[in-house]
Amino acid sequence: MSKQKIESAIAKLRELSSTPVKGDCLLTWERSTEELQAVLLVAEVLGELWRNGTSARVFDGGLAVSIFRDQSTRTRFSYASAASLLGLDVQELDEKKSQIAHGETVRETATMISFLTEAIGIRDDMFLGEGHKYMAEVASALDESFAEGVLPQRPAVINLQCDLDHPTQTLSDLLHLKRSFGSLDALRGKKLAMTWAYSPSYGKPLSVPQGVIGLMTRFGMDVVLAHPPGYDLVPETLETAGTFARESGGSFTHGHDMAEAFRDADIVYPKSWAPLNVMEQRTQLLKDGDATKLDALEQQCLAQNAKHKNWECNRKLMSLTRAGKALYMHCLPADITDVSCESGEVAADVFDRARLTTYRQAGHKPFIIAAMIMLSRFDSPSTVLTRLVENDARRYAE
Amino acid sequence: MSKQKIESAIAKLRELSSTPVKGDCLLTWERSTEELQAVLLVAEVLGELWRNGTSARVFDGGLAVSIFRDQSTRTRFSYASAASLLGLDVQELDEKKSQIAHGETVRETATMISFLTEAIGIRDDMFLGEGHKYMAEVASALDESFAEGVLPQRPAVINLQCDLDHPTQTLSDLLHLKRSFGSLDALRGKKLAMTWAYSPSYGKPLSVPQGVIGLMTRFGMDVVLAHPPGYDLVPETLETAGTFARESGGSFTHGHDMAEAFRDADIVYPKSWAPLNVMEQRTQLLKDGDATKLDALEQQCLAQNAKHKNWECNRKLMSLTRAGKALYMHCLPADITDVSCESGEVAADVFDRARLTTYRQAGHKPFIIAAMIMLSRFDSPSTVLTRLVENDARRYAE
Amino acid sequence: MSKQKIESAIAKLRELSSTPVKGDCLLTWERSTEELQAVLLVAEVLGELWRNGTSARVFDGGLAVSIFRDQSTRTRFSYASAASLLGLDVQELDEKKSQIAHGETVRETATMISFLTEAIGIRDDMFLGEGHKYMAEVASALDESFAEGVLPQRPAVINLQCDLDHPTQTLSDLLHLKRSFGSLDALRGKKLAMTWAYSPSYGKPLSVPQGVIGLMTRFGMDVVLAHPPGYDLVPETLETAGTFARESGGSFTHGHDMAEAFRDADIVYPKSWAPLNVMEQRTQLLKDGDATKLDALEQQCLAQNAKHKNWECNRKLMSLTRAGKALYMHCLPADITDVSCESGEVAADVFDRARLTTYRQAGHKPFIIAAMIMLSRFDSPSTVLTRLVENDARRYAE
């Protein structure tokens, strides 16, 4: 992306018919398509500024708080990178080191960590029906404290994965598609297969497939969801996908045949997840703290998974795709047969050919997160970006 | 606070008869009243600069080390916020991840973590007779290493709660009172009830009540300490409070009747703490690592607490206060009846009315900590603040 | 160091016959002597800039990632200090909080944490034959991802201690010697005794003695390695030391007599380490996760150690050194007899006399690490340093 292309991206950002409204992007389907396009444009500009050595530190101090209720490498580092890019200092809320257990309410904690905070990133994907609820509760508490003058600013709330959606992942995926196919318009009519894949693991969240079908259907793609019987997603997310497909002139179909999904696909996204009913039981057992039943459930789920080892993205399946060359996507880490496990989501040779491409896919995430923070915190991101380009403060000595 | 008021606060800071002497504020009672007033003034200016979007990054790099020997949310985030505000990078000393256990002395560690360090914040409130001693030992080691040229600078030591005092909390409390009543002078003759309150928890430190009576008695208030028999504080802190009350023209009384304490009070601060003799036994058992006896002590203490469930700040008690409208204070999190526990320090309706006010009380802490660091590290904080106002570097892009 | 001396150091840096080649200093013996001299010169200039209050923030954001696979205080804080000095934000990769266990490859993780990363510091010293291998694998993955355009920059990889070498320690040691004796040339002909010493601990890495003999032999010193029979080091490191000694006109001898090693020594470095064969067995048992055998090995090793309690650096041994006044060195923390243990590496009176000197020795490490990052990331560090001096941006308000 040359300087000219940066300027063109900023111009497009300025032109987006509905000016991006400030607010959190907790679920992509709650935001307008223009708003999502704005996230991509800002992310592209920020990425290019980084590569050009232009500083994008739009803050001079202030915290970017992170709350990880589940493990994370990629997203943790993406969030920290976004914070550093913008000039914020990461402070992690480690619930084990805090007094939160001591009867503190969510709304109290939300305020207590926010007096000098510009962004709060949250991962909460373990409990079905809980993650999004928690984030919405935090957001609402911040609204109150800001309205009442308790907080001098309303921090952006960034969903770093909940039980329903994983917007920083799926918008990175969308930016990857935009870059791979040339534009969002070029995605129109492309076939994307979001499929289950076998993994010898258990309890993987549903948010990626849900997020992918709920986002990609907005851009005129033919989105196919395929999984073995029983591996259903939260029903509302399928309805959303259907509605978006109708509105965008694309399509959304749902089946149980991996090969059928792969046939003539331009893009394949084979990824494991846990069956909805297992996740529901697991959520209850985690709440109850019933370790014995949790173990039993895990064994049962692993046994169920093992019946579907043929759901592996291998050379034979790939050969069914458009010219045998579909774009392979994965949010990483992938379970790779003979590399990370005996039998996994993807064959080693297929993954190896796509490996660097999946790294590129992941590389958008820091900039997507930074874009979300900017869009939430600034009235006119296009003006801010223009000034960054003009000032061209260097981000390293020369 | 307008720009004019900022300038007036800086002018007052300049006028304070005794120029604030550089040094740590480990115990408020070791510092002059003028020095404490200086902390409030600097905190107020820093708070206003933040709200006005003026950068207060007086450092361009350097560490703000934190050592938490007990859990913390509020103080941890306040410290991180203060560091970010001033341009320092937080580095936590996690004693579990370090080699400190391997026979390293306190004075060695103090130096090893300080080569590029501007502030060291310490929470050490678990062991009676230990916390303050440890901080003083760190401070003395830093003095030596600075005097000997081993350290290029003498980091500020910030007491983030010890066994005796909790200065960042009580000075936030004092700033809250100054703001609520209009000035420090307006506090003269006001009645403040620092009372014990029931909580189904165990081992809460004594530092807040000790710190409150040791600070508020310096400003001409009528301070009443009330608790059930046996819930004594460290005797020296009561003596200090008595002396200060005499000197300031206020009063300090000590009793065992919550209603009496609340009667006509302008301010109430009902908060649980552990009995002194339990804390003494606990300190010994923790040192001995005697888990069985610790459990027994906890049970015995909880049983003893349970005899005083009527020490709850409820509507009836509040109605006894000045016009039934005393300012309710708490350092948070409060144990709220029917919210965080069956029976607690405060009734839900009383807390709910005061909730946002307690959040404001907490919101001063980041600025108090930042003020302490500035007063410790700069010869003329008023000059530094004046330049910040004049330069008006923006803390976010516009 | 005056401003004049800073300029002279920069001039020397510019003159170094072989311009420092960008690259990681994973093992000092893989880099040219000129490159190591460059590290010292940059570190000296950075140290002096810090003491003069000149900002050295050559980055405006970006991450300094740290990976600690073993405990650390000194090095952790040195790394964080170096990052803060240069304007980078530390982000620790805590392998317990990450998904790395989930079958992710080293090369994938290396890339995933590096999209906006300028440096990766790694401590991996527990497994003989593994630590250096891991670092080299990370470095090679970064090379690939940078070459392929996946990463916009190639982060510096900083060895914060591996199984073979501990370059940030030994280069700090070398800078300490340069400062103590006046110059690197002045070290020529000086006798340095790197000896084992008794410690009631187990499993201490071999990297410090290996690194010391592999570095100090390059500067014309007479390096003597002494340890009880059985406490061998990795054989290749002895070969390297021998070769360097021949090339530099110094000498390298190897024996089993502490007194002989101390006789007429100018510098003594008495320090405990584990026997090579114990480390080999331990590596295997750690891999196997065999806790029972690990316990047995520890007991056996401690018993073996206990036979050598007379390997203590005491007044009598010190009296054998040059004029009884050899420079005592230790990487800290030292096991001090009657202070941190009943019987240890050094007698209390010997350590106490040298204590502040060992602190100075440690104080170079933040600047050594910062110098390594700068040399790895900038084409012309001398130009960058010159501009820092000329601009003289202040690192704190005045």
mmCIF file of C-alpha atoms in Angstrom, chain C residues 10 13 55 67 80 92-93 108 131 133 139 172 182 206 221 238 255 259 271 283 297 322-323 344:
data_model
loop_
_atom_site.group_PDB
_atom_site.id
_atom_site.type_symbol
_atom_site.label_atom_id
_atom_site.label_comp_id
_atom_site.label_asym_id
_atom_site.label_seq_id
_atom_site.Cartn_x
_atom_site.Cartn_y
_atom_site.Cartn_z
ATOM 1 C CA ILE C 10 30.826 6.927 19.831
ATOM 2 C CA LEU C 13 32.219 2.629 17.869
ATOM 3 C CA SER C 55 16.173 10.229 26.743
ATOM 4 C CA ILE C 67 9.903 -15.666 27.566
ATOM 5 C CA ALA C 80 12.156 -4.531 31.326
ATOM 6 C CA GLU C 92 5.637 -11.532 28.718
ATOM 7 C CA LEU C 93 4.766 -14.837 27.080
ATOM 8 C CA GLU C 108 4.349 -20.568 14.573
ATOM 9 C CA GLY C 131 17.994 -23.908 25.524
ATOM 10 C CA LYS C 133 18.523 -25.011 20.279
ATOM 11 C CA ALA C 139 15.621 -16.947 15.392
ATOM 12 C CA SER C 172 28.031 -7.047 31.949
ATOM 13 C CA GLY C 182 40.394 1.117 33.023
ATOM 14 C CA LEU C 206 26.426 -24.168 33.795
ATOM 15 C CA MET C 221 43.635 -12.781 30.321
ATOM 16 C CA LEU C 238 36.407 -25.598 27.189
ATOM 17 C CA GLY C 255 42.269 -27.779 37.428
ATOM 18 C CA ALA C 259 43.607 -22.298 46.290
ATOM 19 C CA LYS C 271 30.150 -19.705 41.904
ATOM 20 C CA THR C 283 17.229 -33.069 31.684
ATOM 21 C CA LEU C 297 18.772 -37.231 41.946
ATOM 22 C CA ARG C 322 47.202 -10.513 44.153
ATOM 23 C CA ALA C 323 48.016 -8.329 47.162
ATOM 24 C CA GLY C 344 27.724 -21.315 51.116
#
